[in-house]
Amino acid sequence: MRARQAGYSGAVYDVGAIGAEPRLLEPLRASVCSGAAPGYLRSLKLKLTARCNLRCLMCRYGRGSAPEELPTARWCKVLGEAAALGCRKVHLSGGEILVRPDLEELVAEASALRMKVTLTSNLTLLTKERAKRLFSHAVSGLSTSLDGARARTHDRMRGVPGSFRQTLKALGLVGRYGRSGRPKLRVNFVMTRYNFREYPELVRLAAEHGAIDVVPMPVDTKRPKLRLSKRLIAEYNQEIAPRVRLERAAARMPLGDRHVHPFGHTRTEIGLSSAGQYAVGYYRAHPCYAPFLHAFVAWDGSVYPCCMTNGRVPPLGDLKHAGLGEVFRGEKFQALRRAVLRERLPACDACDMWIEENRSLGAALERPPL
């Protein structure tokens, strides 16, 4: 499925602080302008497993495979290495992270290292006992998936009957055992031609279960029959989007274009979105700064610049044999950074996750140094 299943967890954490604080902005400027190795790592995404208990239409996971995964001790060491690089946030995802019995231990370790911790889970495996243990730690944010406002729609997308009911039941456990408004709950909505009309109802349902946002995710897949055609995007913009805006406003959810009009407005934007190019040409003229501030680690220790490049570019290192700092500041990662300044990577065309963040960072870098 499209790698942004984790929602807007952010490849670059706390962009506002980076742009406002010279001690953060100037090392980024040095890395971008002079080719220096990054001065710090801001955020990290760990895909702990490729295993999953569901069989989603748009996803390559959950088909019975169980590839090699880093053991608990190595993941804990990775977290320590990230903290030493200045990492402020870690996002844990899968596959389905609840298949790992050590999840609570890893969350505790990251929290002890004073990193903000966010998770992605379909929640169907969440039990009362695990909810108590998991949310006894400082989990800041939780993203889950509802791919329809009705059981029939969601279960068809997720490939397992009863998954809609299980996720809604688990949301009750999140509300019961979370503490002081944490974790903040976001619902990811993978939009296909089969379910896009349920978006307004889904906003209402998610709000009723405590969500602060519904994140629309136009499906990223090589199966064109799942994507919306130009005609269906026009229908969405004309008939569905106005209702989405009303429901989101009533639920006090964000009303930006990426939330209400994820396929764009213009003929060009709609044409590119219907082909799965959701960046709508942005990276043909602008670089992505995520590789200078963020890293992604797959279940087997392979390192990539971000989730969209997982499996789409060669790994930049292997944490079974090297430390995170060695890889993050190593020549392969540096060569990729130089490449994204010259031209976009093929994976970038499908990625609309961090355009706003990249615009903000670009504007900050254009200001003269203090």
mmCIF file with all atom_site columns, N, CA and C in Angstrom, residues 221-281:
data_model
loop_
_atom_site.group_PDB
_atom_site.id
_atom_site.type_symbol
_atom_site.label_atom_id
_atom_site.label_alt_id
_atom_site.label_comp_id
_atom_site.label_asym_id
_atom_site.label_entity_id
_atom_site.label_seq_id
_atom_site.pdbx_PDB_ins_code
_atom_site.Cartn_x
_atom_site.Cartn_y
_atom_site.Cartn_z
_atom_site.occupancy
_atom_site.B_iso_or_equiv
_atom_site.pdbx_formal_charge
_atom_site.auth_seq_id
_atom_site.auth_comp_id
_atom_site.auth_asym_id
_atom_site.auth_atom_id
_atom_site.pdbx_PDB_model_num
ATOM 1   N N  . THR A 1 221 ? -0.809  2.684  -5.361  1.00 0.00 ? 221 THR A N  1
ATOM 2   C CA . THR A 1 221 ? -0.731  1.286  -5.753  1.00 0.00 ? 221 THR A CA 1
ATOM 3   C C  . THR A 1 221 ? -0.512  1.187  -7.243  1.00 0.00 ? 221 THR A C  1
ATOM 4   N N  . LYS A 1 222 ? 0.051   0.067  -7.677  1.00 0.00 ? 222 LYS A N  1
ATOM 5   C CA . LYS A 1 222 ? 0.215   -0.189 -9.098  1.00 0.00 ? 222 LYS A CA 1
ATOM 6   C C  . LYS A 1 222 ? -1.051  -0.777 -9.715  1.00 0.00 ? 222 LYS A C  1
ATOM 7   N N  . ARG A 1 223 ? -2.108  -0.881 -8.900  1.00 0.00 ? 223 ARG A N  1
ATOM 8   C CA . ARG A 1 223 ? -3.380  -1.406 -9.410  1.00 0.00 ? 223 ARG A CA 1
ATOM 9   C C  . ARG A 1 223 ? -4.296  -0.228 -9.735  1.00 0.00 ? 223 ARG A C  1
ATOM 10  N N  . PRO A 1 224 ? -4.291  0.251  -10.978 1.00 0.00 ? 224 PRO A N  1
ATOM 11  C CA . PRO A 1 224 ? -5.047  1.461  -11.321 1.00 0.00 ? 224 PRO A CA 1
ATOM 12  C C  . PRO A 1 224 ? -6.540  1.355  -11.024 1.00 0.00 ? 224 PRO A C  1
ATOM 13  N N  . LYS A 1 225 ? -7.081  0.147  -10.980 1.00 0.00 ? 225 LYS A N  1
ATOM 14  C CA . LYS A 1 225 ? -8.522  0.023  -10.761 1.00 0.00 ? 225 LYS A CA 1
ATOM 15  C C  . LYS A 1 225 ? -8.940  0.487  -9.377  1.00 0.00 ? 225 LYS A C  1
ATOM 16  N N  . LEU A 1 226 ? -7.991  0.639  -8.442  1.00 0.00 ? 226 LEU A N  1
ATOM 17  C CA . LEU A 1 226 ? -8.332  1.146  -7.119  1.00 0.00 ? 226 LEU A CA 1
ATOM 18  C C  . LEU A 1 226 ? -8.348  2.671  -7.071  1.00 0.00 ? 226 LEU A C  1
ATOM 19  N N  . ARG A 1 227 ? -7.604  3.319  -7.963  1.00 0.00 ? 227 ARG A N  1
ATOM 20  C CA . ARG A 1 227 ? -7.518  4.774  -7.941  1.00 0.00 ? 227 ARG A CA 1
ATOM 21  C C  . ARG A 1 227 ? -8.783  5.412  -8.508  1.00 0.00 ? 227 ARG A C  1
ATOM 22  N N  . LEU A 1 228 ? -9.018  6.646  -8.115  1.00 0.00 ? 228 LEU A N  1
ATOM 23  C CA . LEU A 1 228 ? -10.129 7.405  -8.671  1.00 0.00 ? 228 LEU A CA 1
ATOM 24  C C  . LEU A 1 228 ? -9.747  7.912  -10.062 1.00 0.00 ? 228 LEU A C  1
ATOM 25  N N  . SER A 1 229 ? -10.667 7.799  -10.991 1.00 0.00 ? 229 SER A N  1
ATOM 26  C CA . SER A 1 229 ? -10.464 8.351  -12.329 1.00 0.00 ? 229 SER A CA 1
ATOM 27  C C  . SER A 1 229 ? -10.694 9.853  -12.291 1.00 0.00 ? 229 SER A C  1
ATOM 28  N N  . LYS A 1 230 ? -10.413 10.521 -13.399 1.00 0.00 ? 230 LYS A N  1
ATOM 29  C CA . LYS A 1 230 ? -10.684 11.952 -13.483 1.00 0.00 ? 230 LYS A CA 1
ATOM 30  C C  . LYS A 1 230 ? -12.158 12.239 -13.226 1.00 0.00 ? 230 LYS A C  1
ATOM 31  N N  . ARG A 1 231 ? -13.028 11.387 -13.763 1.00 0.00 ? 231 ARG A N  1
ATOM 32  C CA . ARG A 1 231 ? -14.465 11.591 -13.575 1.00 0.00 ? 231 ARG A CA 1
ATOM 33  C C  . ARG A 1 231 ? -14.848 11.461 -12.109 1.00 0.00 ? 231 ARG A C  1
ATOM 34  N N  . LEU A 1 232 ? -14.292 10.468 -11.419 1.00 0.00 ? 232 LEU A N  1
ATOM 35  C CA . LEU A 1 232 ? -14.626 10.279 -10.011 1.00 0.00 ? 232 LEU A CA 1
ATOM 36  C C  . LEU A 1 232 ? -14.023 11.374 -9.137  1.00 0.00 ? 232 LEU A C  1
ATOM 37  N N  . ILE A 1 233 ? -12.848 11.858 -9.505  1.00 0.00 ? 233 ILE A N  1
ATOM 38  C CA . ILE A 1 233 ? -12.279 12.978 -8.759  1.00 0.00 ? 233 ILE A CA 1
ATOM 39  C C  . ILE A 1 233 ? -13.152 14.213 -8.917  1.00 0.00 ? 233 ILE A C  1
ATOM 40  N N  . ALA A 1 234 ? -13.648 14.444 -10.130 1.00 0.00 ? 234 ALA A N  1
ATOM 41  C CA . ALA A 1 234 ? -14.558 15.576 -10.345 1.00 0.00 ? 234 ALA A CA 1
ATOM 42  C C  . ALA A 1 234 ? -15.811 15.417 -9.494  1.00 0.00 ? 234 ALA A C  1
ATOM 43  N N  . GLU A 1 235 ? -16.343 14.197 -9.419  1.00 0.00 ? 235 GLU A N  1
ATOM 44  C CA . GLU A 1 235 ? -17.505 13.946 -8.561  1.00 0.00 ? 235 GLU A CA 1
ATOM 45  C C  . GLU A 1 235 ? -17.169 14.233 -7.103  1.00 0.00 ? 235 GLU A C  1
ATOM 46  N N  . TYR A 1 236 ? -15.997 13.768 -6.676  1.00 0.00 ? 236 TYR A N  1
ATOM 47  C CA . TYR A 1 236 ? -15.589 14.033 -5.293  1.00 0.00 ? 236 TYR A CA 1
ATOM 48  C C  . TYR A 1 236 ? -15.529 15.533 -5.024  1.00 0.00 ? 236 TYR A C  1
ATOM 49  N N  . ASN A 1 237 ? -14.850 16.278 -5.885  1.00 0.00 ? 237 ASN A N  1
ATOM 50  C CA . ASN A 1 237 ? -14.679 17.711 -5.661  1.00 0.00 ? 237 ASN A CA 1
ATOM 51  C C  . ASN A 1 237 ? -16.013 18.458 -5.654  1.00 0.00 ? 237 ASN A C  1
ATOM 52  N N  . GLN A 1 238 ? -16.926 18.043 -6.511  1.00 0.00 ? 238 GLN A N  1
ATOM 53  C CA . GLN A 1 238 ? -18.189 18.771 -6.636  1.00 0.00 ? 238 GLN A CA 1
ATOM 54  C C  . GLN A 1 238 ? -19.220 18.362 -5.589  1.00 0.00 ? 238 GLN A C  1
ATOM 55  N N  . GLU A 1 239 ? -19.269 17.074 -5.258  1.00 0.00 ? 239 GLU A N  1
ATOM 56  C CA . GLU A 1 239 ? -20.362 16.579 -4.425  1.00 0.00 ? 239 GLU A CA 1
ATOM 57  C C  . GLU A 1 239 ? -19.934 16.167 -3.008  1.00 0.00 ? 239 GLU A C  1
ATOM 58  N N  . ILE A 1 240 ? -18.753 15.596 -2.886  1.00 0.00 ? 240 ILE A N  1
ATOM 59  C CA . ILE A 1 240 ? -18.329 15.048 -1.598  1.00 0.00 ? 240 ILE A CA 1
ATOM 60  C C  . ILE A 1 240 ? -17.554 16.067 -0.780  1.00 0.00 ? 240 ILE A C  1
ATOM 61  N N  . ALA A 1 241 ? -16.635 16.784 -1.417  1.00 0.00 ? 241 ALA A N  1
ATOM 62  C CA . ALA A 1 241 ? -15.772 17.716 -0.679  1.00 0.00 ? 241 ALA A CA 1
ATOM 63  C C  . ALA A 1 241 ? -16.543 18.763 0.123   1.00 0.00 ? 241 ALA A C  1
ATOM 64  N N  . PRO A 1 242 ? -17.633 19.356 -0.425  1.00 0.00 ? 242 PRO A N  1
ATOM 65  C CA . PRO A 1 242 ? -18.382 20.320 0.402   1.00 0.00 ? 242 PRO A CA 1
ATOM 66  C C  . PRO A 1 242 ? -18.943 19.696 1.672   1.00 0.00 ? 242 PRO A C  1
ATOM 67  N N  . ARG A 1 243 ? -19.380 18.462 1.600   1.00 0.00 ? 243 ARG A N  1
ATOM 68  C CA . ARG A 1 243 ? -19.894 17.775 2.792   1.00 0.00 ? 243 ARG A CA 1
ATOM 69  C C  . ARG A 1 243 ? -18.750 17.446 3.753   1.00 0.00 ? 243 ARG A C  1
ATOM 70  N N  . VAL A 1 244 ? -17.596 17.073 3.190   1.00 0.00 ? 244 VAL A N  1
ATOM 71  C CA . VAL A 1 244 ? -16.420 16.814 4.027   1.00 0.00 ? 244 VAL A CA 1
ATOM 72  C C  . VAL A 1 244 ? -16.063 18.067 4.821   1.00 0.00 ? 244 VAL A C  1
ATOM 73  N N  . ARG A 1 245 ? -16.050 19.207 4.150   1.00 0.00 ? 245 ARG A N  1
ATOM 74  C CA . ARG A 1 245 ? -15.702 20.465 4.830   1.00 0.00 ? 245 ARG A CA 1
ATOM 75  C C  . ARG A 1 245 ? -16.663 20.742 5.979   1.00 0.00 ? 245 ARG A C  1
ATOM 76  N N  . LEU A 1 246 ? -17.953 20.544 5.763   1.00 0.00 ? 246 LEU A N  1
ATOM 77  C CA . LEU A 1 246 ? -18.940 20.788 6.819   1.00 0.00 ? 246 LEU A CA 1
ATOM 78  C C  . LEU A 1 246 ? -18.722 19.860 8.003   1.00 0.00 ? 246 LEU A C  1
ATOM 79  N N  . GLU A 1 247 ? -18.513 18.576 7.737   1.00 0.00 ? 247 GLU A N  1
ATOM 80  C CA . GLU A 1 247 ? -18.318 17.611 8.815   1.00 0.00 ? 247 GLU A CA 1
ATOM 81  C C  . GLU A 1 247 ? -17.020 17.890 9.575   1.00 0.00 ? 247 GLU A C  1
ATOM 82  N N  . ARG A 1 248 ? -15.969 18.225 8.839   1.00 0.00 ? 248 ARG A N  1
ATOM 83  C CA . ARG A 1 248 ? -14.693 18.507 9.495   1.00 0.00 ? 248 ARG A CA 1
ATOM 84  C C  . ARG A 1 248 ? -14.805 19.770 10.352  1.00 0.00 ? 248 ARG A C  1
ATOM 85  N N  . ALA A 1 249 ? -15.499 20.759 9.850   1.00 0.00 ? 249 ALA A N  1
ATOM 86  C CA . ALA A 1 249 ? -15.680 21.979 10.635  1.00 0.00 ? 249 ALA A CA 1
ATOM 87  C C  . ALA A 1 249 ? -16.457 21.684 11.909  1.00 0.00 ? 249 ALA A C  1
ATOM 88  N N  . ALA A 1 250 ? -17.511 20.872 11.794  1.00 0.00 ? 250 ALA A N  1
ATOM 89  C CA . ALA A 1 250 ? -18.309 20.524 12.972  1.00 0.00 ? 250 ALA A CA 1
ATOM 90  C C  . ALA A 1 250 ? -17.490 19.750 13.994  1.00 0.00 ? 250 ALA A C  1
ATOM 91  N N  . ALA A 1 251 ? -16.537 18.927 13.507  1.00 0.00 ? 251 ALA A N  1
ATOM 92  C CA . ALA A 1 251 ? -15.687 18.134 14.403  1.00 0.00 ? 251 ALA A CA 1
ATOM 93  C C  . ALA A 1 251 ? -14.423 18.886 14.828  1.00 0.00 ? 251 ALA A C  1
ATOM 94  N N  . ARG A 1 252 ? -14.269 20.124 14.365  1.00 0.00 ? 252 ARG A N  1
ATOM 95  C CA . ARG A 1 252 ? -13.087 20.943 14.668  1.00 0.00 ? 252 ARG A CA 1
ATOM 96  C C  . ARG A 1 252 ? -11.799 20.269 14.209  1.00 0.00 ? 252 ARG A C  1
ATOM 97  N N  . MET A 1 253 ? -11.866 19.682 13.035  1.00 0.00 ? 253 MET A N  1
ATOM 98  C CA . MET A 1 253 ? -10.689 19.090 12.412  1.00 0.00 ? 253 MET A CA 1
ATOM 99  C C  . MET A 1 253 ? -10.097 20.064 11.404  1.00 0.00 ? 253 MET A C  1
ATOM 100 N N  . PRO A 1 254 ? -8.810  19.919 11.050  1.00 0.00 ? 254 PRO A N  1
ATOM 101 C CA . PRO A 1 254 ? -8.175  20.824 10.091  1.00 0.00 ? 254 PRO A CA 1
ATOM 102 C C  . PRO A 1 254 ? -8.933  20.891 8.769   1.00 0.00 ? 254 PRO A C  1
ATOM 103 N N  . LEU A 1 255 ? -8.923  22.083 8.159   1.00 0.00 ? 255 LEU A N  1
ATOM 104 C CA . LEU A 1 255 ? -9.686  22.317 6.936   1.00 0.00 ? 255 LEU A CA 1
ATOM 105 C C  . LEU A 1 255 ? -8.793  22.668 5.748   1.00 0.00 ? 255 LEU A C  1
ATOM 106 N N  . GLY A 1 256 ? -7.503  22.336 5.832   1.00 0.00 ? 256 GLY A N  1
ATOM 107 C CA . GLY A 1 256 ? -6.595  22.636 4.730   1.00 0.00 ? 256 GLY A CA 1
ATOM 108 C C  . GLY A 1 256 ? -6.893  21.810 3.497   1.00 0.00 ? 256 GLY A C  1
ATOM 109 N N  . ASP A 1 257 ? -6.303  22.220 2.374   1.00 0.00 ? 257 ASP A N  1
ATOM 110 C CA . ASP A 1 257 ? -6.571  21.554 1.099   1.00 0.00 ? 257 ASP A CA 1
ATOM 111 C C  . ASP A 1 257 ? -6.227  20.071 1.131   1.00 0.00 ? 257 ASP A C  1
ATOM 112 N N  . ARG A 1 258 ? -5.148  19.703 1.802   1.00 0.00 ? 258 ARG A N  1
ATOM 113 C CA . ARG A 1 258 ? -4.765  18.293 1.790   1.00 0.00 ? 258 ARG A CA 1
ATOM 114 C C  . ARG A 1 258 ? -5.772  17.437 2.549   1.00 0.00 ? 258 ARG A C  1
ATOM 115 N N  . HIS A 1 259 ? -6.606  18.066 3.390   1.00 0.00 ? 259 HIS A N  1
ATOM 116 C CA . HIS A 1 259 ? -7.630  17.343 4.129   1.00 0.00 ? 259 HIS A CA 1
ATOM 117 C C  . HIS A 1 259 ? -8.970  17.315 3.386   1.00 0.00 ? 259 HIS A C  1
ATOM 118 N N  . VAL A 1 260 ? -9.279  18.378 2.662   1.00 0.00 ? 260 VAL A N  1
ATOM 119 C CA . VAL A 1 260 ? -10.586 18.492 2.013   1.00 0.00 ? 260 VAL A CA 1
ATOM 120 C C  . VAL A 1 260 ? -10.493 18.176 0.529   1.00 0.00 ? 260 VAL A C  1
ATOM 121 N N  . HIS A 1 261 ? -9.427  18.597 -0.125  1.00 0.00 ? 261 HIS A N  1
ATOM 122 C CA . HIS A 1 261 ? -9.253  18.369 -1.569  1.00 0.00 ? 261 HIS A CA 1
ATOM 123 C C  . HIS A 1 261 ? -7.930  17.649 -1.831  1.00 0.00 ? 261 HIS A C  1
ATOM 124 N N  . PRO A 1 262 ? -7.789  16.409 -1.408  1.00 0.00 ? 262 PRO A N  1
ATOM 125 C CA . PRO A 1 262 ? -6.501  15.710 -1.547  1.00 0.00 ? 262 PRO A CA 1
ATOM 126 C C  . PRO A 1 262 ? -6.104  15.402 -2.982  1.00 0.00 ? 262 PRO A C  1
ATOM 127 N N  . PHE A 1 263 ? -7.044  15.545 -3.940  1.00 0.00 ? 263 PHE A N  1
ATOM 128 C CA . PHE A 1 263 ? -6.735  15.276 -5.348  1.00 0.00 ? 263 PHE A CA 1
ATOM 129 C C  . PHE A 1 263 ? -6.441  16.551 -6.129  1.00 0.00 ? 263 PHE A C  1
ATOM 130 N N  . GLY A 1 264 ? -6.522  17.708 -5.461  1.00 0.00 ? 264 GLY A N  1
ATOM 131 C CA . GLY A 1 264 ? -6.280  18.967 -6.136  1.00 0.00 ? 264 GLY A CA 1
ATOM 132 C C  . GLY A 1 264 ? -7.531  19.551 -6.758  1.00 0.00 ? 264 GLY A C  1
ATOM 133 N N  . HIS A 1 265 ? -7.355  20.714 -7.397  1.00 0.00 ? 265 HIS A N  1
ATOM 134 C CA . HIS A 1 265 ? -8.474  21.461 -7.980  1.00 0.00 ? 265 HIS A CA 1
ATOM 135 C C  . HIS A 1 265 ? -8.389  21.588 -9.495  1.00 0.00 ? 265 HIS A C  1
ATOM 136 N N  . THR A 1 266 ? -7.193  21.891 -9.989  1.00 0.00 ? 266 THR A N  1
ATOM 137 C CA . THR A 1 266 ? -7.053  22.230 -11.400 1.00 0.00 ? 266 THR A CA 1
ATOM 138 C C  . THR A 1 266 ? -7.068  20.983 -12.277 1.00 0.00 ? 266 THR A C  1
ATOM 139 N N  . ARG A 1 267 ? -7.244  21.211 -13.569 1.00 0.00 ? 267 ARG A N  1
ATOM 140 C CA . ARG A 1 267 ? -7.239  20.098 -14.514 1.00 0.00 ? 267 ARG A CA 1
ATOM 141 C C  . ARG A 1 267 ? -5.916  19.341 -14.456 1.00 0.00 ? 267 ARG A C  1
ATOM 142 N N  . THR A 1 268 ? -4.811  20.100 -14.349 1.00 0.00 ? 268 THR A N  1
ATOM 143 C CA . THR A 1 268 ? -3.497  19.449 -14.271 1.00 0.00 ? 268 THR A CA 1
ATOM 144 C C  . THR A 1 268 ? -3.374  18.609 -13.005 1.00 0.00 ? 268 THR A C  1
ATOM 145 N N  . GLU A 1 269 ? -3.765  19.171 -11.861 1.00 0.00 ? 269 GLU A N  1
ATOM 146 C CA . GLU A 1 269 ? -3.677  18.448 -10.597 1.00 0.00 ? 269 GLU A CA 1
ATOM 147 C C  . GLU A 1 269 ? -4.544  17.193 -10.621 1.00 0.00 ? 269 GLU A C  1
ATOM 148 N N  . ILE A 1 270 ? -5.742  17.304 -11.160 1.00 0.00 ? 270 ILE A N  1
ATOM 149 C CA . ILE A 1 270 ? -6.640  16.148 -11.223 1.00 0.00 ? 270 ILE A CA 1
ATOM 150 C C  . ILE A 1 270 ? -6.072  15.071 -12.144 1.00 0.00 ? 270 ILE A C  1
ATOM 151 N N  . GLY A 1 271 ? -5.489  15.497 -13.271 1.00 0.00 ? 271 GLY A N  1
ATOM 152 C CA . GLY A 1 271 ? -4.893  14.532 -14.189 1.00 0.00 ? 271 GLY A CA 1
ATOM 153 C C  . GLY A 1 271 ? -3.740  13.781 -13.557 1.00 0.00 ? 271 GLY A C  1
ATOM 154 N N  . LEU A 1 272 ? -2.877  14.495 -12.845 1.00 0.00 ? 272 LEU A N  1
ATOM 155 C CA . LEU A 1 272 ? -1.749  13.843 -12.182 1.00 0.00 ? 272 LEU A CA 1
ATOM 156 C C  . LEU A 1 272 ? -2.227  12.925 -11.054 1.00 0.00 ? 272 LEU A C  1
ATOM 157 N N  . SER A 1 273 ? -3.215  13.371 -10.284 1.00 0.00 ? 273 SER A N  1
ATOM 158 C CA . SER A 1 273 ? -3.728  12.545 -9.183  1.00 0.00 ? 273 SER A CA 1
ATOM 159 C C  . SER A 1 273 ? -4.367  11.273 -9.708  1.00 0.00 ? 273 SER A C  1
ATOM 160 N N  . SER A 1 274 ? -5.064  11.349 -10.824 1.00 0.00 ? 274 SER A N  1
ATOM 161 C CA . SER A 1 274 ? -5.699  10.144 -11.378 1.00 0.00 ? 274 SER A CA 1
ATOM 162 C C  . SER A 1 274 ? -4.660  9.126  -11.826 1.00 0.00 ? 274 SER A C  1
ATOM 163 N N  . ALA A 1 275 ? -3.417  9.587  -12.050 1.00 0.00 ? 275 ALA A N  1
ATOM 164 C CA . ALA A 1 275 ? -2.319  8.692  -12.410 1.00 0.00 ? 275 ALA A CA 1
ATOM 165 C C  . ALA A 1 275 ? -1.485  8.295  -11.203 1.00 0.00 ? 275 ALA A C  1
ATOM 166 N N  . GLY A 1 276 ? -1.926  8.689  -10.007 1.00 0.00 ? 276 GLY A N  1
ATOM 167 C CA . GLY A 1 276 ? -1.209  8.346  -8.786  1.00 0.00 ? 276 GLY A CA 1
ATOM 168 C C  . GLY A 1 276 ? -0.055  9.266  -8.467  1.00 0.00 ? 276 GLY A C  1
ATOM 169 N N  . GLN A 1 277 ? 0.061   10.412 -9.155  1.00 0.00 ? 277 GLN A N  1
ATOM 170 C CA . GLN A 1 277 ? 1.148   11.361 -8.905  1.00 0.00 ? 277 GLN A CA 1
ATOM 171 C C  . GLN A 1 277 ? 0.624   12.471 -7.990  1.00 0.00 ? 277 GLN A C  1
ATOM 172 N N  . TYR A 1 278 ? 0.512   12.153 -6.697  1.00 0.00 ? 278 TYR A N  1
ATOM 173 C CA . TYR A 1 278 ? -0.176  13.038 -5.767  1.00 0.00 ? 278 TYR A CA 1
ATOM 174 C C  . TYR A 1 278 ? 0.655   14.249 -5.345  1.00 0.00 ? 278 TYR A C  1
ATOM 175 N N  . ALA A 1 279 ? 1.926   14.267 -5.693  1.00 0.00 ? 279 ALA A N  1
ATOM 176 C CA . ALA A 1 279 ? 2.722   15.470 -5.453  1.00 0.00 ? 279 ALA A CA 1
ATOM 177 C C  . ALA A 1 279 ? 2.406   16.556 -6.474  1.00 0.00 ? 279 ALA A C  1
ATOM 178 N N  . VAL A 1 280 ? 1.618   16.215 -7.474  1.00 0.00 ? 280 VAL A N  1
ATOM 179 C CA . VAL A 1 280 ? 1.155   17.100 -8.556  1.00 0.00 ? 280 VAL A CA 1
ATOM 180 C C  . VAL A 1 280 ? 2.276   18.016 -9.059  1.00 0.00 ? 280 VAL A C  1
ATOM 181 N N  . GLY A 1 281 ? 3.443   17.413 -9.274  1.00 0.00 ? 281 GLY A N  1
ATOM 182 C CA . GLY A 1 281 ? 4.546   18.115 -9.895  1.00 0.00 ? 281 GLY A CA 1
ATOM 183 C C  . GLY A 1 281 ? 5.422   18.937 -8.977  1.00 0.00 ? 281 GLY A C  1
#
